[in-house]
Each structure stands twice: as C-alpha cells, then as structure tokens.
CSV table of C-alpha atoms and ligand atoms in Angstrom, one decimal:
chain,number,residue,atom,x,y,z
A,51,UNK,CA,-10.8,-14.3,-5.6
A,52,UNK,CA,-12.3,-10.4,-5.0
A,53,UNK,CA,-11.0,-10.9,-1.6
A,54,UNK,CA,-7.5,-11.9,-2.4
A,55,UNK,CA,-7.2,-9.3,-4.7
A,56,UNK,CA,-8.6,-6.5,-2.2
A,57,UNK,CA,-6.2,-7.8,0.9
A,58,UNK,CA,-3.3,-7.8,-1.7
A,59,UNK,CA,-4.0,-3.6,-2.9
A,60,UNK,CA,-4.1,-3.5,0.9
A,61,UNK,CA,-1.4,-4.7,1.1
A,62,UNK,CA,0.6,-3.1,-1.3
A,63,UNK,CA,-0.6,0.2,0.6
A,64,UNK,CA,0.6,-1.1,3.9
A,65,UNK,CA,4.0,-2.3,2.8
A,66,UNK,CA,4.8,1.1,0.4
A,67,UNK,CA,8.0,3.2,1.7
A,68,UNK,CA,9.4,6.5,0.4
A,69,UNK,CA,12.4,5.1,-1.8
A,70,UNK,CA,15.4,8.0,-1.9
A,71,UNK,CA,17.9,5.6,-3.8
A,72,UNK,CA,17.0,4.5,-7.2
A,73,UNK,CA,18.9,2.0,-9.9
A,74,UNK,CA,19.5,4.4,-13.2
A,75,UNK,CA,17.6,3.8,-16.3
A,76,UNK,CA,14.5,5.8,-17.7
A,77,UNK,CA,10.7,4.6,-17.5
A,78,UNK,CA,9.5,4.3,-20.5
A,79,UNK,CA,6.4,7.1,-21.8
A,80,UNK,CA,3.8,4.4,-21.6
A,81,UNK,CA,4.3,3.0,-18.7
A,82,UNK,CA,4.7,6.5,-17.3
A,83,UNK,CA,1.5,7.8,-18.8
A,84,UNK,CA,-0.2,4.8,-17.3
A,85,UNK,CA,1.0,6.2,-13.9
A,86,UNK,CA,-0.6,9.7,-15.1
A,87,UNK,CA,-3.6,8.5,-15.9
A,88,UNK,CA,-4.1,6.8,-12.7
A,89,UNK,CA,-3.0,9.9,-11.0
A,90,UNK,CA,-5.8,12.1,-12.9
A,91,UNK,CA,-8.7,9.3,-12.1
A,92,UNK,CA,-8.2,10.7,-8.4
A,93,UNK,CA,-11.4,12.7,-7.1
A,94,UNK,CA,-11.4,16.4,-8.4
A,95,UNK,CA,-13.0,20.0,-8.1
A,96,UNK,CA,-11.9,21.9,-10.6
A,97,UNK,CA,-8.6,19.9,-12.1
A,98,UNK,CA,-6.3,22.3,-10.8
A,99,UNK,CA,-3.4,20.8,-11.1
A,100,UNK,CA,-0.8,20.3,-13.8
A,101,UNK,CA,2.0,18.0,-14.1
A,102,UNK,CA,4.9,18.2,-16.2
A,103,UNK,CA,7.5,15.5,-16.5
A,104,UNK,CA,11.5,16.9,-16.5
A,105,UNK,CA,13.3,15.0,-19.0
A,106,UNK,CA,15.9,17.9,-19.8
A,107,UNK,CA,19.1,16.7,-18.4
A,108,UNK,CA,20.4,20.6,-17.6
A,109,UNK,CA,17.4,20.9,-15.6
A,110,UNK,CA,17.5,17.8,-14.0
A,111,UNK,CA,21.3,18.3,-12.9
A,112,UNK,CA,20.0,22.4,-11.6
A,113,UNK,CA,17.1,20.8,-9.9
A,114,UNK,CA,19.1,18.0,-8.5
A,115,UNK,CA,21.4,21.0,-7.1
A,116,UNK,CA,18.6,23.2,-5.8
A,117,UNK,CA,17.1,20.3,-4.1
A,118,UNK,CA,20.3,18.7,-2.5
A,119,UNK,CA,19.1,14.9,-3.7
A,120,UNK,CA,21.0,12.8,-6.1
A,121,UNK,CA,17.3,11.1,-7.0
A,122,UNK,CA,16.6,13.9,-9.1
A,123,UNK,CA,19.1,12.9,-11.5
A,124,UNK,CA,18.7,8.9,-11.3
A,125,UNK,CA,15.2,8.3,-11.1
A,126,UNK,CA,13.2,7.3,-14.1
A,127,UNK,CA,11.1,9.8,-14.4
A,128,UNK,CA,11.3,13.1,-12.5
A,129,UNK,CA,7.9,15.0,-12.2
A,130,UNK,CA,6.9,18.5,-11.1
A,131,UNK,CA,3.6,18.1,-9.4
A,132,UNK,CA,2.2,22.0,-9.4
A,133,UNK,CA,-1.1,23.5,-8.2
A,134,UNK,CA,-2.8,25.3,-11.0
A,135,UNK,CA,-5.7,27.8,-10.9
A,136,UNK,CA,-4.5,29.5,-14.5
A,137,UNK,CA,-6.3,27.1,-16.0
A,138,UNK,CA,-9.3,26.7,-14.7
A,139,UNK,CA,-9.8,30.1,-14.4
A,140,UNK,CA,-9.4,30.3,-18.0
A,141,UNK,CA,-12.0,27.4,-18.3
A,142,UNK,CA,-14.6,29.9,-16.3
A,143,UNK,CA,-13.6,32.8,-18.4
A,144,UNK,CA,-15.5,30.7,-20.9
A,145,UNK,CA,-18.3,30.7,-19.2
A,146,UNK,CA,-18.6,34.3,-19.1
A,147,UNK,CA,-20.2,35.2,-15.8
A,148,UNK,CA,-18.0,36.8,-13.3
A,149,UNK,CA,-15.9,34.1,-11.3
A,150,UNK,CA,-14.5,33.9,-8.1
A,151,UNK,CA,-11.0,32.9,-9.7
A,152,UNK,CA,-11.1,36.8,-11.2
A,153,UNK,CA,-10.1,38.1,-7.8
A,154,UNK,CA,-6.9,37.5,-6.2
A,155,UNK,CA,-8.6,35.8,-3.5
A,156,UNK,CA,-10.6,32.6,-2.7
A,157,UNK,CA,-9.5,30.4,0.1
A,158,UNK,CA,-11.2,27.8,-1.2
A,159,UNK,CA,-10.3,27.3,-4.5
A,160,UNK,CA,-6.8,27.6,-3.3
A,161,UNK,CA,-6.5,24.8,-0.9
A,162,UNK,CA,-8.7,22.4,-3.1
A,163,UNK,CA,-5.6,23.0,-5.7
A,164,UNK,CA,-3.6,21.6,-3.1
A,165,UNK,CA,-5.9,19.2,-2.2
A,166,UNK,CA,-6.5,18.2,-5.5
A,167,UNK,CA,-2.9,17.7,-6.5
A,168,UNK,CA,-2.0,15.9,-3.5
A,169,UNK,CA,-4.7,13.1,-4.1
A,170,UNK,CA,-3.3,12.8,-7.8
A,171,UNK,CA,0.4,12.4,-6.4
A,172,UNK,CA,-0.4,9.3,-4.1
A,173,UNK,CA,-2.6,8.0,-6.9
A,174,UNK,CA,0.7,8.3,-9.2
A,175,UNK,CA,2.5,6.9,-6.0
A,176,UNK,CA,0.6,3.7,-5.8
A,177,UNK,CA,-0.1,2.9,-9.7
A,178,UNK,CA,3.8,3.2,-9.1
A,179,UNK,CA,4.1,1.2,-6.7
A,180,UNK,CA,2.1,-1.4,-8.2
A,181,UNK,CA,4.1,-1.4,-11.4
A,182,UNK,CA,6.7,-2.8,-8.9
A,183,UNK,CA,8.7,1.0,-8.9
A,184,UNK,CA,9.3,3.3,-5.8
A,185,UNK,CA,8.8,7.1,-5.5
A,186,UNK,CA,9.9,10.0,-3.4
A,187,UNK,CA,8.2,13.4,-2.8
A,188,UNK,CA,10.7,16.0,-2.9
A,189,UNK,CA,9.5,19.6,-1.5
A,190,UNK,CA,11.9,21.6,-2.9
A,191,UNK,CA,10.3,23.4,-5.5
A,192,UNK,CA,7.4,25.0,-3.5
A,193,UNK,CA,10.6,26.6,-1.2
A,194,UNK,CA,12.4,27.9,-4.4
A,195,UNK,CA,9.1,28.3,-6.1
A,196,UNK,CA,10.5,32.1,-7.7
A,197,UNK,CA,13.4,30.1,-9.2
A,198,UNK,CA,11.3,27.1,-10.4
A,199,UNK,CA,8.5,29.0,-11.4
A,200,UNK,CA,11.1,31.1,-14.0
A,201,UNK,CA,12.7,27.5,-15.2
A,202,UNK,CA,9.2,25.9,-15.9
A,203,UNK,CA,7.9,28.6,-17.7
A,204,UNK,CA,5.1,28.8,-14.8
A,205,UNK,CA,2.4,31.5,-15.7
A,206,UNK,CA,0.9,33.6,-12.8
A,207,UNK,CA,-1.6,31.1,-11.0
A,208,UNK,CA,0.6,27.7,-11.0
A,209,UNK,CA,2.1,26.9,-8.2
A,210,UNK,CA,5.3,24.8,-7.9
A,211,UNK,CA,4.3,21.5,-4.9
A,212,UNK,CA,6.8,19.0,-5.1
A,213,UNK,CA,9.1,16.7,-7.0
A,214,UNK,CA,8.0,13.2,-7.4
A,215,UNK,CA,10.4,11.2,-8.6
A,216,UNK,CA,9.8,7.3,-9.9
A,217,UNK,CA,12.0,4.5,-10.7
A,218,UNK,CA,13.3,1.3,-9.9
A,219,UNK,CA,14.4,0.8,-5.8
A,220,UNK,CA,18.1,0.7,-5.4
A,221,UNK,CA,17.2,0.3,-1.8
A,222,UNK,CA,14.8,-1.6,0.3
A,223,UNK,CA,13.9,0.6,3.8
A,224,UNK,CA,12.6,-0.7,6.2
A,225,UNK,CA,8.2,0.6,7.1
A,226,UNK,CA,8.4,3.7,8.9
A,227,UNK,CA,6.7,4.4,12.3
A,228,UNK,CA,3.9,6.4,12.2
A,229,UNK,CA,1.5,8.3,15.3
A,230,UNK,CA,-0.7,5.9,17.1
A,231,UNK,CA,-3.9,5.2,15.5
A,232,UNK,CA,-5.8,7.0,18.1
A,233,UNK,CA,-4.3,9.7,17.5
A,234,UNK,CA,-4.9,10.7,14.4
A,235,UNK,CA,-8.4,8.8,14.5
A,236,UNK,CA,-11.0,10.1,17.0
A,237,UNK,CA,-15.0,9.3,17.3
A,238,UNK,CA,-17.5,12.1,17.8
A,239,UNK,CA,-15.3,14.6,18.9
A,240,UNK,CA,-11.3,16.0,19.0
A,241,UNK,CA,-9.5,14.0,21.5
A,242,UNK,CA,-6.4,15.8,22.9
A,243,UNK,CA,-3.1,13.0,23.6
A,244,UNK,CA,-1.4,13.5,26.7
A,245,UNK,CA,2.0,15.0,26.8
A,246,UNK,CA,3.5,11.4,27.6
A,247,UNK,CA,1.9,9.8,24.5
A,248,UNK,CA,3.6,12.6,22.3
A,249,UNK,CA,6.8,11.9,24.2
A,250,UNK,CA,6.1,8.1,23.7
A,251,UNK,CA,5.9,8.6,20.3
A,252,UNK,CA,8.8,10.6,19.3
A,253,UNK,CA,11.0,8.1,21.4
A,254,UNK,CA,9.3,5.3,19.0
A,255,UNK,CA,10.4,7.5,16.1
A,256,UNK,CA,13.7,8.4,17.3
A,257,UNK,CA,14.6,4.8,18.0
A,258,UNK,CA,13.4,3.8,14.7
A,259,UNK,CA,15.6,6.6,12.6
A,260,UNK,CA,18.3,5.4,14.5
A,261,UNK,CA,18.1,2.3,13.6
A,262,UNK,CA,17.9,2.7,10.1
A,263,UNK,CA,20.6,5.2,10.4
A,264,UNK,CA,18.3,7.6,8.5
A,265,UNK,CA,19.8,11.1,9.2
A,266,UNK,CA,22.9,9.8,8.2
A,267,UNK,CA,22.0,7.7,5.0
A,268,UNK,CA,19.6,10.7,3.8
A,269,UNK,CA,21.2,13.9,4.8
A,270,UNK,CA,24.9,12.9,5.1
A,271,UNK,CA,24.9,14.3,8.6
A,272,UNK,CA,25.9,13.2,11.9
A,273,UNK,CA,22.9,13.7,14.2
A,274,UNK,CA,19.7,12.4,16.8
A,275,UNK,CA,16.9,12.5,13.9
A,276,UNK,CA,15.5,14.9,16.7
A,277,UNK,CA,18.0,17.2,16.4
A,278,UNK,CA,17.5,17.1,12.6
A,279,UNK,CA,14.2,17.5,12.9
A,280,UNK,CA,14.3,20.7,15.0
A,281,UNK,CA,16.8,21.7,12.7
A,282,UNK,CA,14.2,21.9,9.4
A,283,UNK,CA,11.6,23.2,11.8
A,284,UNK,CA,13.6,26.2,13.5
A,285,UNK,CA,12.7,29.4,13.8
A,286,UNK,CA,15.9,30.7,12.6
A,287,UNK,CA,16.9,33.3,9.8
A,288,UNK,CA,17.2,31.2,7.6
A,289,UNK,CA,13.8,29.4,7.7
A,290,UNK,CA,12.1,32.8,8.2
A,291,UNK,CA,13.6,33.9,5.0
A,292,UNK,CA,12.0,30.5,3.1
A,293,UNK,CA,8.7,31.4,5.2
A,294,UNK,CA,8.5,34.9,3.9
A,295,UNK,CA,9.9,34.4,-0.3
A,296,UNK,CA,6.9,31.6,-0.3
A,297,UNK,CA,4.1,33.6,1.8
A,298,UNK,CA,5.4,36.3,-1.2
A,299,UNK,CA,4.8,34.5,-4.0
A,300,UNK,CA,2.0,32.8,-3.4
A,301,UNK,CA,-0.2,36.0,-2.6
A,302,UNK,CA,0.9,37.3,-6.1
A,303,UNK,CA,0.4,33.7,-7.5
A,304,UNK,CA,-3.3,33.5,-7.0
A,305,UNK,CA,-2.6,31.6,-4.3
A,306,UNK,CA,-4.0,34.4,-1.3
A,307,UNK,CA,-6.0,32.9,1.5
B,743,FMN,C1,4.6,17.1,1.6
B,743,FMN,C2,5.7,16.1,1.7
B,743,FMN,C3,7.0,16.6,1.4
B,743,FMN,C4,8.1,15.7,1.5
B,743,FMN,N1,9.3,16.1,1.2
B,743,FMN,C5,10.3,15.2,1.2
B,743,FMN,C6,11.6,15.7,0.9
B,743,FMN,O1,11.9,16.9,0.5
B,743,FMN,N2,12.7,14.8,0.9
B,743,FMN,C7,12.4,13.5,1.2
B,743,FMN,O2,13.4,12.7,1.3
B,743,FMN,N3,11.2,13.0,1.6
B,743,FMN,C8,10.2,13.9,1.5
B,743,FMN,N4,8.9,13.4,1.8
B,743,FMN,C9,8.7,12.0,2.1
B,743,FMN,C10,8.6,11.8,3.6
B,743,FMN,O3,9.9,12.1,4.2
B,743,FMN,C11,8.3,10.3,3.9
B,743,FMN,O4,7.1,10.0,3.4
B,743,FMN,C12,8.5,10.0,5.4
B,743,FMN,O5,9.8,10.0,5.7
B,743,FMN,C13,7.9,8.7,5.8
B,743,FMN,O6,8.5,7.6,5.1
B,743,FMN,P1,7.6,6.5,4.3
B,743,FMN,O7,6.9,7.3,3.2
B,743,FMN,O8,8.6,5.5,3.8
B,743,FMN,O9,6.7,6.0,5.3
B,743,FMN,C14,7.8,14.3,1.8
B,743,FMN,C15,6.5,13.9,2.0
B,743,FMN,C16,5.5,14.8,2.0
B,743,FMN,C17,4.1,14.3,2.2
C-alpha cells in the first residue's frame, strides 16, 4: 500500500508539464489556500518570501499585457511569488542586536530568498498538480520588477520572482526533454560533457520543440526553437537594457550580492 502510494507521488512528479493554456473559471479560496499551505511546508531559513494572490481584474488584464500571456487572465488563480527580506528583517529588528539584514548587503541572505521562494513555488506546483490542476511559471515580473513593484505596493526589500498561475489544463503537452542524467548528476567530482553530447542534446531538444510545434503554439512566431532560444538569450540592446533596470533595482532592493 506505502509503496503504491510512493510510486504514484513519483509518478505524478514524472508525468507533470508546464500547462500555458488553461479552461476559465476561478479556484476556489480553500482549495487555493490548501496549495499555499503546502507551498509554506517547503524547507525554510528565514521565510523570506511572500506571496500574494492577484484577483483584481485591471491588474490581471495590465499584467497579462506586460507579460505577453493570455494565462494571466484565464487561469484560476494568478499568484505573485516575490522574495522578501522586509520582513524578516523586521523580525530581527525585534531582536534587537545589530543584524546582518541592516546593511545593504549579504549574499547570503539574498540568494536563500530565492532559494527559499523557489522551493515554495514547486511545492505550490505539485499540491497543484495533485489536485488534478496545471501551473505555469511566468518570469515576467522580476524583468519589469520597477513597474510591478509600484502596482503591488512592494516595499524596499521584496522582490518581484515570477507569476504562477494555476487552473484547470485546456491542453495536454506532451513531457518535455530534459539534459541527460549524467549530466546534471556527477559522483565525487565535476564532470565536464563533451562538445558532441551538448550538440546531441540540443538536436534532442530541437527535434522535440518541433514536434510539438512549441515556438509557434507559445510565442506566435515562426521559428527553429534554436533560433528562439538565441533570441531571449542575445546580447542585444534590448536585453542589455532588461540586464541593467534589474541589476538596478535589486542593489537598491536589498537584494546586493
Ligand atoms: C525560472 C523559470 C522561469 C520561467 N518562465 C517562463 C515564462 O516566462 N513563460 C513560460 O511559458 N514558461 C516559463 N517557465 C516554464 C518553463 O518554460 C518550462 O518549465 C519548460 O519549458 C519545461 O517544460 P515542462 O515544465 O513542461 O517540463 C519558467 C520556468 C522557470 C523555472
């Protein structure tokens, strides 16, 4: 029995995909609370992270613009997954000894906020995901995090992530590839893949895209996933100027490594 019910979690973890198309109707507060709660039973630091559900329509329809992705405006729940060292610092202002969240910089703090967040979303992802719903990470409000910092209220210290929106699948994608095992998993020490397994690999992944006509289906453009892919990663203006506005307000969020 134990061991039917560990292969099938397994299983639901093997067999989860992102889900960008999503049937309309809202989730209702307890069932979404329950995917809260499961996201906050994740392992923590400090707790530096707040979440905070977007039911406003305006703001759904803005952030649904500033993103690009109709899934901001039909999933069930929309939520804004931020990194938050206002709070805790306020927790060790309590404490009344000098802290290292009083200076404007502590590497370590800052990346567990990530850290911490992260772990929470794919908590929230799979208590989803075992409610029978899908979920996509958006990361749109980390790149406009000035704009979505002034929408949200944001006070100096919370950070703007990502988007994760939840709701029933209007789709059903097929798994997508990822690197080899040994790849990502070495023994004793770093093991550096040859040139012709990274080669291998983004043939298996542009074959795959292909097939599932992803470039098309997801960004409405007419293009090798490749391409698409060099396109978000380019060193152009354009992504230089995104670089710099977030390398800018992170430092004067609290967020300086
Ligand atoms: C940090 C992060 C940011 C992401 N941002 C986006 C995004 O902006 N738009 C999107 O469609 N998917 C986004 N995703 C989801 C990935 O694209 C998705 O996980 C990947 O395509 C693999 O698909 P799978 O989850 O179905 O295996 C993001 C995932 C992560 C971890």
């Amino acid at each position: 029995m134990l061991a039917a019910r560990r292969r099938s979690i397994l299983k639901m973890i093997m067999g989860r995909r992102t889900i960008r198309l999503f049937r309309e109707g809202e989730i209702p507060d307890d069932v979404l609370e329950l995917i809260v709660e499961a996201g906050v039973r994740a392992p923590i630091y400090l707790q530096s992270y707040t979440v905070i559900q977007v039911r406003d329509r305006g703001k759904r329809e803005e952030l649904a613009k500033l993103c690009g992705v109709e899934a901001v405006e039909k999933a069930g729940a929309v939520l804004l997954v931020c990194s938050d060292l206002h709070r805790p610092k306020r927790l060790l202002d309590i404490l009344g000894h000098p802290h290292i969240l009083q200076v404007d910089k502590h590497p370590v703090e800052a990346i567990y906020s990530v850290f911490e967040a992260a772990l929470m979303v794919e908590n929230m992802i799979l208590a989803a995901e075992a409610l029978g719903l899908g979920s996509v990470i958006l990361d749109c409000p980390l790149l406009e995090a000035r704009r979505i910092a002034e929408m949200f209220n944001l006070p100096r210290g919370v950070t703007p992530l990502i988007l994760l929106c939840i709701g029933e699948r209007g789709e059903v994608p097929p798994l997508r590839p990822r690197l080899p095992l040994n790849m990502v998993f070495h023994r004793d020490e770093y093991v550096e893949p040859r040139d012709e397994e990274l080669e291998g690999y983004l043939k298996t992944l542009e074959k795959h895209m292909e097939s599932e006509n992803y470039v098309r289906k997801y960004a409405g453009m007419d293009m090798r996933y490749t391409e698409y892919l060099k396109l978000k990663t380019e060193l152009s203006e354009e992504n230089k100027k995104i670089s710099d506005s977030v390398a800018k307000f992170l430092k004067e969020n609290l967020m300086k490594l």
